[in-house]
């Protein structure tokens, strides 16, 4: 049985990873913001299969929240997260505080252009800069052989793949398929915000997206199919829809008709809770 060790300082993380490397152990990294569910734990299990040592990180990154977003309310339970990570055999948890990650006069940010301008980037302009900066730091701090990210945040996965390639960071990025609840809702720490009635509405999102994917696969023009799907989302109880788009999954640019590699992307609110999801089309 593994015993999970928790470190909070970059220097301590570096000392442990140096020992792992001296023992010729491969290292897998699983970055998270905590409030762990089976989606996160699936990333950790994938990392266990591929690597000798697995490091998870827990850091609620203030740089990826705008002042009006849910940073203060974001669910936090380090003890439960640590117990769950220990159960799946994670070796080390890096849980720095904000001052450790962003010391006074922190002045550098990582910006990935193009891929960050569409979908979530268009409506959350601060978001991918925050993600790219913190992920670059975590990769350079741990220097893992592989790092694991969920396809649930597909745009984030593509942004991270691009920054690792562009900056020659020597880590392989591994994408892990979305883990879902029984009714198809993508697992998310933010699902905890939903009331029971809202949770019932949320189940309509994967259902409508799957039906929309089936229609798009027939080669139908996307615009009317997407318009009909948006109106179904509203009728099911969704409030604002940030986007529902058929895109090329490499460029993340909208395409008028499905052709490989096409993916359907959605972001919509129920009350104040914003849900995102995506499904491969062809
Ligand atoms: P977060 O804690 O929300 O920042 O997520 C940490 C990592 O877990 C990211 O790579 C996410 O894409 C991934 N993740 C979150 N939810 C899921 C899910 N339902 N299935 C697979 N991966 C997920």
mmCIF file of C-alpha atoms and ligand atoms in Angstrom:
data_model
loop_
_atom_site.group_PDB
_atom_site.id
_atom_site.type_symbol
_atom_site.label_atom_id
_atom_site.label_comp_id
_atom_site.label_asym_id
_atom_site.label_seq_id
_atom_site.Cartn_x
_atom_site.Cartn_y
_atom_site.Cartn_z
ATOM 1 C CA UNK A 1 0.000 0.000 0.000
ATOM 2 C CA UNK A 2 1.362 3.406 -0.874
ATOM 3 C CA UNK A 3 1.403 6.221 1.623
ATOM 4 C CA UNK A 4 0.694 9.589 0.122
ATOM 5 C CA UNK A 5 3.247 12.235 0.944
ATOM 6 C CA UNK A 6 2.209 15.901 0.719
ATOM 7 C CA UNK A 7 4.708 18.633 -0.170
ATOM 8 C CA UNK A 8 3.936 22.354 -0.371
ATOM 9 C CA UNK A 9 7.210 23.894 -1.543
ATOM 10 C CA UNK A 10 8.741 23.759 -5.014
ATOM 11 C CA UNK A 11 12.135 22.939 -3.472
ATOM 12 C CA UNK A 12 10.660 19.885 -1.718
ATOM 13 C CA UNK A 13 8.930 18.749 -4.903
ATOM 14 C CA UNK A 14 12.230 19.086 -6.763
ATOM 15 C CA UNK A 15 14.083 17.100 -4.090
ATOM 16 C CA UNK A 16 11.569 14.225 -4.323
ATOM 17 C CA UNK A 17 11.496 14.170 -8.151
ATOM 18 C CA UNK A 18 15.323 14.142 -8.174
ATOM 19 C CA UNK A 19 15.191 10.990 -6.005
ATOM 20 C CA UNK A 20 12.627 9.405 -8.347
ATOM 21 C CA UNK A 21 14.822 10.138 -11.359
ATOM 22 C CA UNK A 22 17.963 8.901 -9.602
ATOM 23 C CA UNK A 23 16.113 5.574 -9.167
ATOM 24 C CA UNK A 24 15.291 5.650 -12.915
ATOM 25 C CA UNK A 25 11.574 5.903 -12.146
ATOM 26 C CA UNK A 26 9.359 7.452 -14.825
ATOM 27 C CA UNK A 27 7.103 10.214 -13.496
ATOM 28 C CA UNK A 28 3.455 10.946 -14.397
ATOM 29 C CA UNK A 29 1.904 14.282 -13.372
ATOM 30 C CA UNK A 30 -1.831 14.861 -12.787
ATOM 31 C CA UNK A 31 -2.663 18.559 -12.285
ATOM 32 C CA UNK A 32 -5.992 19.285 -10.540
ATOM 33 C CA UNK A 33 -7.826 22.019 -8.669
ATOM 34 C CA UNK A 34 -9.122 19.497 -6.131
ATOM 35 C CA UNK A 35 -12.710 18.561 -5.189
ATOM 36 C CA UNK A 36 -11.730 15.303 -6.806
ATOM 37 C CA UNK A 37 -14.200 12.980 -8.523
ATOM 38 C CA UNK A 38 -13.830 9.860 -10.614
ATOM 39 C CA UNK A 39 -12.762 11.925 -13.659
ATOM 40 C CA UNK A 40 -9.664 13.130 -11.809
ATOM 41 C CA UNK A 41 -9.032 9.673 -10.339
ATOM 42 C CA UNK A 42 -9.200 8.155 -13.822
ATOM 43 C CA UNK A 43 -6.360 10.476 -14.865
ATOM 44 C CA UNK A 44 -4.392 9.254 -11.836
ATOM 45 C CA UNK A 45 -5.147 5.597 -12.661
ATOM 46 C CA UNK A 46 -3.972 6.161 -16.266
ATOM 47 C CA UNK A 47 -0.794 7.743 -14.929
ATOM 48 C CA UNK A 48 -0.235 4.734 -12.634
ATOM 49 C CA UNK A 49 -0.448 2.366 -15.591
ATOM 50 C CA UNK A 50 2.152 4.284 -17.618
ATOM 51 C CA UNK A 51 4.656 5.442 -14.972
ATOM 52 C CA UNK A 52 6.565 4.174 -11.950
ATOM 53 C CA UNK A 53 5.795 7.283 -9.876
ATOM 54 C CA UNK A 54 2.686 9.473 -9.959
ATOM 55 C CA UNK A 55 2.482 13.021 -8.663
ATOM 56 C CA UNK A 56 -0.859 14.812 -8.359
ATOM 57 C CA UNK A 57 -1.076 18.558 -7.859
ATOM 58 C CA UNK A 58 -3.783 20.458 -6.016
ATOM 59 C CA UNK A 59 -3.863 24.180 -6.641
ATOM 60 C CA UNK A 60 -6.922 26.376 -7.153
ATOM 61 C CA UNK A 61 -5.270 28.750 -9.582
ATOM 62 C CA UNK A 62 -6.483 32.321 -9.005
ATOM 63 C CA UNK A 63 -5.100 33.423 -12.381
ATOM 64 C CA UNK A 64 -7.720 31.431 -14.269
ATOM 65 C CA UNK A 65 -10.705 33.027 -12.501
ATOM 66 C CA UNK A 66 -12.015 36.492 -13.365
ATOM 67 C CA UNK A 67 -13.013 38.781 -10.457
ATOM 68 C CA UNK A 68 -16.696 37.897 -11.060
ATOM 69 C CA UNK A 69 -16.137 34.126 -11.088
ATOM 70 C CA UNK A 70 -16.320 31.485 -8.343
ATOM 71 C CA UNK A 71 -12.747 31.491 -6.894
ATOM 72 C CA UNK A 72 -13.885 32.021 -3.278
ATOM 73 C CA UNK A 73 -16.744 29.525 -3.592
ATOM 74 C CA UNK A 74 -14.711 26.852 -5.408
ATOM 75 C CA UNK A 75 -15.140 23.565 -3.461
ATOM 76 C CA UNK A 76 -12.078 22.638 -1.350
ATOM 77 C CA UNK A 77 -11.461 19.503 0.737
ATOM 78 C CA UNK A 78 -7.771 18.633 0.790
ATOM 79 C CA UNK A 79 -8.129 15.796 3.316
ATOM 80 C CA UNK A 80 -10.747 13.978 1.227
ATOM 81 C CA UNK A 81 -8.714 14.597 -1.954
ATOM 82 C CA UNK A 82 -5.543 13.234 -0.355
ATOM 83 C CA UNK A 83 -7.380 10.109 0.866
ATOM 84 C CA UNK A 84 -8.807 9.483 -2.624
ATOM 85 C CA UNK A 85 -5.395 9.933 -4.268
ATOM 86 C CA UNK A 86 -3.803 7.581 -1.771
ATOM 87 C CA UNK A 87 -6.443 4.938 -2.559
ATOM 88 C CA UNK A 88 -5.529 4.977 -6.274
ATOM 89 C CA UNK A 89 -1.818 4.725 -5.441
ATOM 90 C CA UNK A 90 -0.571 8.273 -6.100
ATOM 91 C CA UNK A 91 2.899 8.679 -4.540
ATOM 92 C CA UNK A 92 3.132 12.406 -3.949
ATOM 93 C CA UNK A 93 0.729 15.352 -3.700
ATOM 94 C CA UNK A 94 2.066 18.817 -4.462
ATOM 95 C CA UNK A 95 -0.274 21.328 -2.800
ATOM 96 C CA UNK A 96 1.395 24.750 -2.837
ATOM 97 C CA UNK A 97 -0.230 27.910 -1.525
ATOM 98 C CA UNK A 98 -0.736 30.973 -3.717
ATOM 99 C CA UNK A 99 2.415 32.727 -2.449
ATOM 100 C CA UNK A 100 4.535 29.703 -3.361
ATOM 101 C CA UNK A 101 3.233 29.674 -6.938
ATOM 102 C CA UNK A 102 2.980 33.449 -7.395
ATOM 103 C CA UNK A 103 5.516 35.150 -5.124
ATOM 104 C CA UNK A 104 5.542 38.916 -4.789
ATOM 105 C CA UNK A 105 6.363 40.670 -8.093
ATOM 106 C CA UNK A 106 5.446 37.629 -10.152
ATOM 107 C CA UNK A 107 5.503 39.188 -13.629
ATOM 108 C CA UNK A 108 5.481 36.468 -16.281
ATOM 109 C CA UNK A 109 2.579 34.978 -18.182
ATOM 110 C CA UNK A 110 2.358 32.369 -20.917
ATOM 111 C CA UNK A 111 0.015 33.275 -23.781
ATOM 112 C CA UNK A 112 -0.973 30.776 -26.482
ATOM 113 C CA UNK A 113 -2.501 32.660 -29.404
ATOM 114 C CA UNK A 114 -5.067 31.379 -31.909
ATOM 115 C CA UNK A 115 -6.396 28.316 -30.086
ATOM 116 C CA UNK A 116 -7.344 30.456 -27.088
ATOM 117 C CA UNK A 117 -9.428 32.953 -29.050
ATOM 118 C CA UNK A 118 -12.431 30.682 -29.767
ATOM 119 C CA UNK A 119 -15.014 28.813 -27.620
ATOM 120 C CA UNK A 120 -14.232 29.294 -23.873
ATOM 121 C CA UNK A 121 -11.448 31.763 -24.718
ATOM 122 C CA UNK A 122 -13.914 34.100 -26.451
ATOM 123 C CA UNK A 123 -16.153 34.345 -23.368
ATOM 124 C CA UNK A 124 -13.486 33.932 -20.622
ATOM 125 C CA UNK A 125 -10.573 36.020 -21.956
ATOM 126 C CA UNK A 126 -8.474 35.656 -18.752
ATOM 127 C CA UNK A 127 -8.875 31.880 -18.551
ATOM 128 C CA UNK A 128 -6.326 30.274 -20.878
ATOM 129 C CA UNK A 129 -3.570 32.713 -19.934
ATOM 130 C CA UNK A 130 -4.022 31.566 -16.337
ATOM 131 C CA UNK A 131 -4.118 27.898 -17.312
ATOM 132 C CA UNK A 132 -1.095 28.143 -19.635
ATOM 133 C CA UNK A 133 0.952 29.964 -17.008
ATOM 134 C CA UNK A 134 0.201 27.560 -14.162
ATOM 135 C CA UNK A 135 0.580 24.409 -16.277
ATOM 136 C CA UNK A 136 3.928 25.634 -17.636
ATOM 137 C CA UNK A 137 5.077 26.234 -14.055
ATOM 138 C CA UNK A 138 3.878 22.814 -12.850
ATOM 139 C CA UNK A 139 5.579 21.047 -15.775
ATOM 140 C CA UNK A 140 8.854 22.877 -15.170
ATOM 141 C CA UNK A 141 8.655 22.290 -11.418
ATOM 142 C CA UNK A 142 8.080 18.524 -11.690
ATOM 143 C CA UNK A 143 9.609 17.788 -15.126
ATOM 144 C CA UNK A 144 7.438 14.684 -15.539
ATOM 145 C CA UNK A 145 7.803 12.184 -18.375
ATOM 146 C CA UNK A 146 4.052 12.382 -18.979
ATOM 147 C CA UNK A 147 1.245 14.700 -17.859
ATOM 148 C CA UNK A 148 -2.447 13.779 -17.915
ATOM 149 C CA UNK A 149 -5.354 16.045 -18.882
ATOM 150 C CA UNK A 150 -9.052 15.315 -19.460
ATOM 151 C CA UNK A 151 -10.823 15.576 -22.803
ATOM 152 C CA UNK A 152 -13.688 17.072 -20.815
ATOM 153 C CA UNK A 153 -11.706 20.317 -21.101
ATOM 154 C CA UNK A 154 -10.809 19.629 -24.721
ATOM 155 C CA UNK A 155 -9.769 23.162 -25.632
ATOM 156 C CA UNK A 156 -7.505 23.254 -22.570
ATOM 157 C CA UNK A 157 -5.937 19.949 -23.663
ATOM 158 C CA UNK A 158 -5.198 21.354 -27.140
ATOM 159 C CA UNK A 159 -3.782 24.592 -25.681
ATOM 160 C CA UNK A 160 -1.463 22.584 -23.400
ATOM 161 C CA UNK A 161 -0.354 20.338 -26.277
ATOM 162 C CA UNK A 162 0.514 23.464 -28.268
ATOM 163 C CA UNK A 163 2.432 25.228 -25.499
ATOM 164 C CA UNK A 164 4.456 22.103 -24.692
ATOM 165 C CA UNK A 165 5.365 21.739 -28.356
ATOM 166 C CA UNK A 166 6.127 25.444 -28.846
ATOM 167 C CA UNK A 167 8.255 25.764 -25.693
ATOM 168 C CA UNK A 168 10.037 22.384 -26.138
ATOM 169 C CA UNK A 169 8.923 21.184 -22.717
ATOM 170 C CA UNK A 170 10.098 17.547 -22.569
ATOM 171 C CA UNK A 171 6.818 16.045 -21.319
ATOM 172 C CA UNK A 172 4.370 13.881 -23.292
ATOM 173 C CA UNK A 173 0.799 15.166 -22.917
ATOM 174 C CA UNK A 174 -1.757 12.376 -22.524
ATOM 175 C CA UNK A 175 -5.473 13.082 -23.123
ATOM 176 C CA UNK A 176 -7.982 10.985 -21.160
ATOM 177 C CA UNK A 177 -11.615 10.490 -22.338
ATOM 178 C CA UNK A 178 -14.396 12.158 -20.342
ATOM 179 C CA UNK A 179 -15.787 10.253 -17.369
ATOM 180 C CA UNK A 180 -19.559 10.679 -17.019
ATOM 181 C CA UNK A 181 -22.360 10.130 -14.522
ATOM 182 C CA UNK A 182 -24.973 7.434 -15.248
ATOM 183 C CA UNK A 183 -27.167 9.928 -17.182
ATOM 184 C CA UNK A 184 -24.220 11.085 -19.310
ATOM 185 C CA UNK A 185 -23.411 14.338 -17.475
ATOM 186 C CA UNK A 186 -19.645 14.932 -17.562
ATOM 187 C CA UNK A 187 -18.239 14.725 -14.035
ATOM 188 C CA UNK A 188 -17.113 18.158 -12.821
ATOM 189 C CA UNK A 189 -16.245 19.706 -9.472
ATOM 190 C CA UNK A 190 -18.766 22.426 -10.366
ATOM 191 C CA UNK A 191 -21.653 19.902 -10.531
ATOM 192 C CA UNK A 192 -21.678 20.230 -6.724
ATOM 193 C CA UNK A 193 -23.198 23.714 -7.168
ATOM 194 C CA UNK A 194 -26.362 22.256 -8.771
ATOM 195 C CA UNK A 195 -29.581 21.881 -6.731
ATOM 196 C CA UNK A 196 -31.439 18.571 -7.245
ATOM 197 C CA UNK A 197 -33.797 20.268 -9.736
ATOM 198 C CA UNK A 198 -30.880 21.843 -11.621
ATOM 199 C CA UNK A 199 -29.059 18.498 -11.626
ATOM 200 C CA UNK A 200 -32.040 16.949 -13.425
ATOM 201 C CA UNK A 201 -31.888 19.711 -16.073
ATOM 202 C CA UNK A 202 -28.127 19.163 -16.495
ATOM 203 C CA UNK A 203 -28.744 15.617 -17.776
ATOM 204 C CA UNK A 204 -30.338 17.117 -20.897
ATOM 205 C CA UNK A 205 -26.969 18.516 -22.049
ATOM 206 C CA UNK A 206 -25.228 15.222 -22.960
ATOM 207 C CA UNK A 207 -28.495 13.846 -24.324
ATOM 208 C CA UNK A 208 -29.084 16.796 -26.675
ATOM 209 C CA UNK A 209 -25.406 16.858 -27.676
ATOM 210 C CA UNK A 210 -25.440 13.148 -28.579
ATOM 211 C CA UNK A 211 -28.593 13.592 -30.675
ATOM 212 C CA UNK A 212 -27.021 16.634 -32.357
ATOM 213 C CA UNK A 213 -23.868 14.631 -33.121
ATOM 214 C CA UNK A 214 -26.032 11.970 -34.822
ATOM 215 C CA UNK A 215 -27.654 14.631 -37.023
ATOM 216 C CA UNK A 216 -24.335 16.274 -37.881
ATOM 217 C CA UNK A 217 -22.918 12.880 -38.883
ATOM 218 C CA UNK A 218 -25.502 12.695 -41.702
ATOM 219 C CA UNK A 219 -23.689 15.620 -43.348
ATOM 220 C CA UNK A 220 -26.481 18.112 -42.602
ATOM 221 C CA UNK A 221 -25.433 21.805 -42.607
ATOM 222 C CA UNK A 222 -24.461 22.694 -39.034
ATOM 223 C CA UNK A 223 -26.224 26.076 -38.673
ATOM 224 C CA UNK A 224 -29.882 24.903 -38.545
ATOM 225 C CA UNK A 225 -28.997 21.763 -36.556
ATOM 226 C CA UNK A 226 -27.174 23.870 -33.932
ATOM 227 C CA UNK A 227 -29.992 26.447 -33.807
ATOM 228 C CA UNK A 228 -32.532 23.681 -33.126
ATOM 229 C CA UNK A 229 -30.288 22.166 -30.436
ATOM 230 C CA UNK A 230 -29.907 25.554 -28.702
ATOM 231 C CA UNK A 231 -33.652 25.989 -28.588
ATOM 232 C CA UNK A 232 -34.014 22.480 -27.097
ATOM 233 C CA UNK A 233 -31.433 23.368 -24.420
ATOM 234 C CA UNK A 234 -33.402 26.492 -23.507
ATOM 235 C CA UNK A 235 -36.664 24.493 -23.416
ATOM 236 C CA UNK A 236 -34.992 21.920 -21.128
ATOM 237 C CA UNK A 237 -34.233 24.664 -18.590
ATOM 238 C CA UNK A 238 -30.790 25.951 -19.565
ATOM 239 C CA UNK A 239 -30.303 29.681 -19.179
ATOM 240 C CA UNK A 240 -27.526 31.461 -21.122
ATOM 241 C CA UNK A 241 -25.749 29.399 -23.779
ATOM 242 C CA UNK A 242 -22.175 30.657 -24.207
ATOM 243 C CA UNK A 243 -21.634 28.557 -27.328
ATOM 244 C CA UNK A 244 -22.742 25.454 -29.173
ATOM 245 C CA UNK A 245 -20.363 24.958 -32.091
ATOM 246 C CA UNK A 246 -19.178 22.359 -34.547
ATOM 247 C CA UNK A 247 -15.399 22.803 -34.847
ATOM 248 C CA UNK A 248 -12.316 21.238 -36.330
ATOM 249 C CA UNK A 249 -10.766 19.672 -33.216
ATOM 250 C CA UNK A 250 -7.222 20.647 -34.199
ATOM 251 C CA UNK A 251 -7.758 24.314 -35.094
ATOM 252 C CA UNK A 252 -10.871 24.744 -32.882
ATOM 253 C CA UNK A 253 -12.345 26.863 -35.689
ATOM 254 C CA UNK A 254 -16.063 26.471 -36.553
ATOM 255 C CA UNK A 255 -16.844 24.381 -39.623
ATOM 256 C CA UNK A 256 -20.121 24.558 -41.597
ATOM 257 C CA UNK A 257 -20.487 20.781 -42.181
ATOM 258 C CA UNK A 258 -18.968 17.839 -40.282
ATOM 259 C CA UNK A 259 -15.716 16.477 -41.720
ATOM 260 C CA UNK A 260 -12.874 14.756 -39.869
ATOM 261 C CA UNK A 261 -11.698 15.663 -37.279
ATOM 262 C CA UNK A 262 -14.947 17.347 -36.185
ATOM 263 C CA UNK A 263 -16.080 17.780 -32.586
ATOM 264 C CA UNK A 264 -19.171 19.390 -31.043
ATOM 265 C CA UNK A 265 -18.476 21.863 -28.211
ATOM 266 C CA UNK A 266 -20.934 23.390 -25.732
ATOM 267 C CA UNK A 267 -20.952 25.722 -22.737
ATOM 268 C CA UNK A 268 -24.201 26.690 -21.043
ATOM 269 C CA UNK A 269 -25.464 27.968 -17.716
ATOM 270 C CA UNK A 270 -28.060 26.578 -15.345
ATOM 271 C CA UNK A 271 -28.574 29.500 -12.979
ATOM 272 C CA UNK A 272 -25.056 30.618 -12.042
ATOM 273 C CA UNK A 273 -23.418 27.256 -12.803
ATOM 274 C CA UNK A 274 -21.596 26.988 -16.115
ATOM 275 C CA UNK A 275 -21.337 23.503 -17.617
ATOM 276 C CA UNK A 276 -19.114 22.533 -20.552
ATOM 277 C CA UNK A 277 -19.070 19.386 -22.647
ATOM 278 C CA UNK A 278 -17.827 18.129 -26.013
ATOM 279 C CA UNK A 279 -18.357 15.060 -28.155
ATOM 280 C CA UNK A 280 -16.406 13.716 -31.137
ATOM 281 C CA UNK A 281 -18.436 13.828 -34.377
ATOM 282 C CA UNK A 282 -16.216 12.260 -37.055
HETATM 283 P P1 LIG B 1 -9.890 20.541 -12.697
HETATM 284 O O1 LIG B 1 -9.661 20.100 -11.293
HETATM 285 O O2 LIG B 1 -11.329 20.802 -13.016
HETATM 286 O O3 LIG B 1 -8.959 21.652 -13.133
HETATM 287 O O4 LIG B 1 -9.511 19.294 -13.605
HETATM 288 C C1 LIG B 1 -8.249 18.681 -13.488
HETATM 289 C C2 LIG B 1 -8.063 17.708 -14.620
HETATM 290 O O5 LIG B 1 -9.093 16.710 -14.570
HETATM 291 C C3 LIG B 1 -8.179 18.355 -16.003
HETATM 292 O O6 LIG B 1 -7.241 17.782 -16.878
HETATM 293 C C4 LIG B 1 -9.577 18.005 -16.419
HETATM 294 O O7 LIG B 1 -9.773 17.975 -17.822
HETATM 295 C C5 LIG B 1 -9.717 16.616 -15.820
HETATM 296 N N1 LIG B 1 -11.130 16.270 -15.676
HETATM 297 C C6 LIG B 1 -12.077 16.987 -15.027
HETATM 298 N N2 LIG B 1 -13.278 16.382 -15.153
HETATM 299 C C7 LIG B 1 -13.075 15.256 -15.886
HETATM 300 C C8 LIG B 1 -13.932 14.215 -16.371
HETATM 301 N N3 LIG B 1 -15.244 14.202 -16.114
HETATM 302 N N4 LIG B 1 -13.370 13.228 -17.111
HETATM 303 C C9 LIG B 1 -12.047 13.245 -17.381
HETATM 304 N N5 LIG B 1 -11.188 14.195 -16.961
HETATM 305 C C10 LIG B 1 -11.702 15.186 -16.225
#
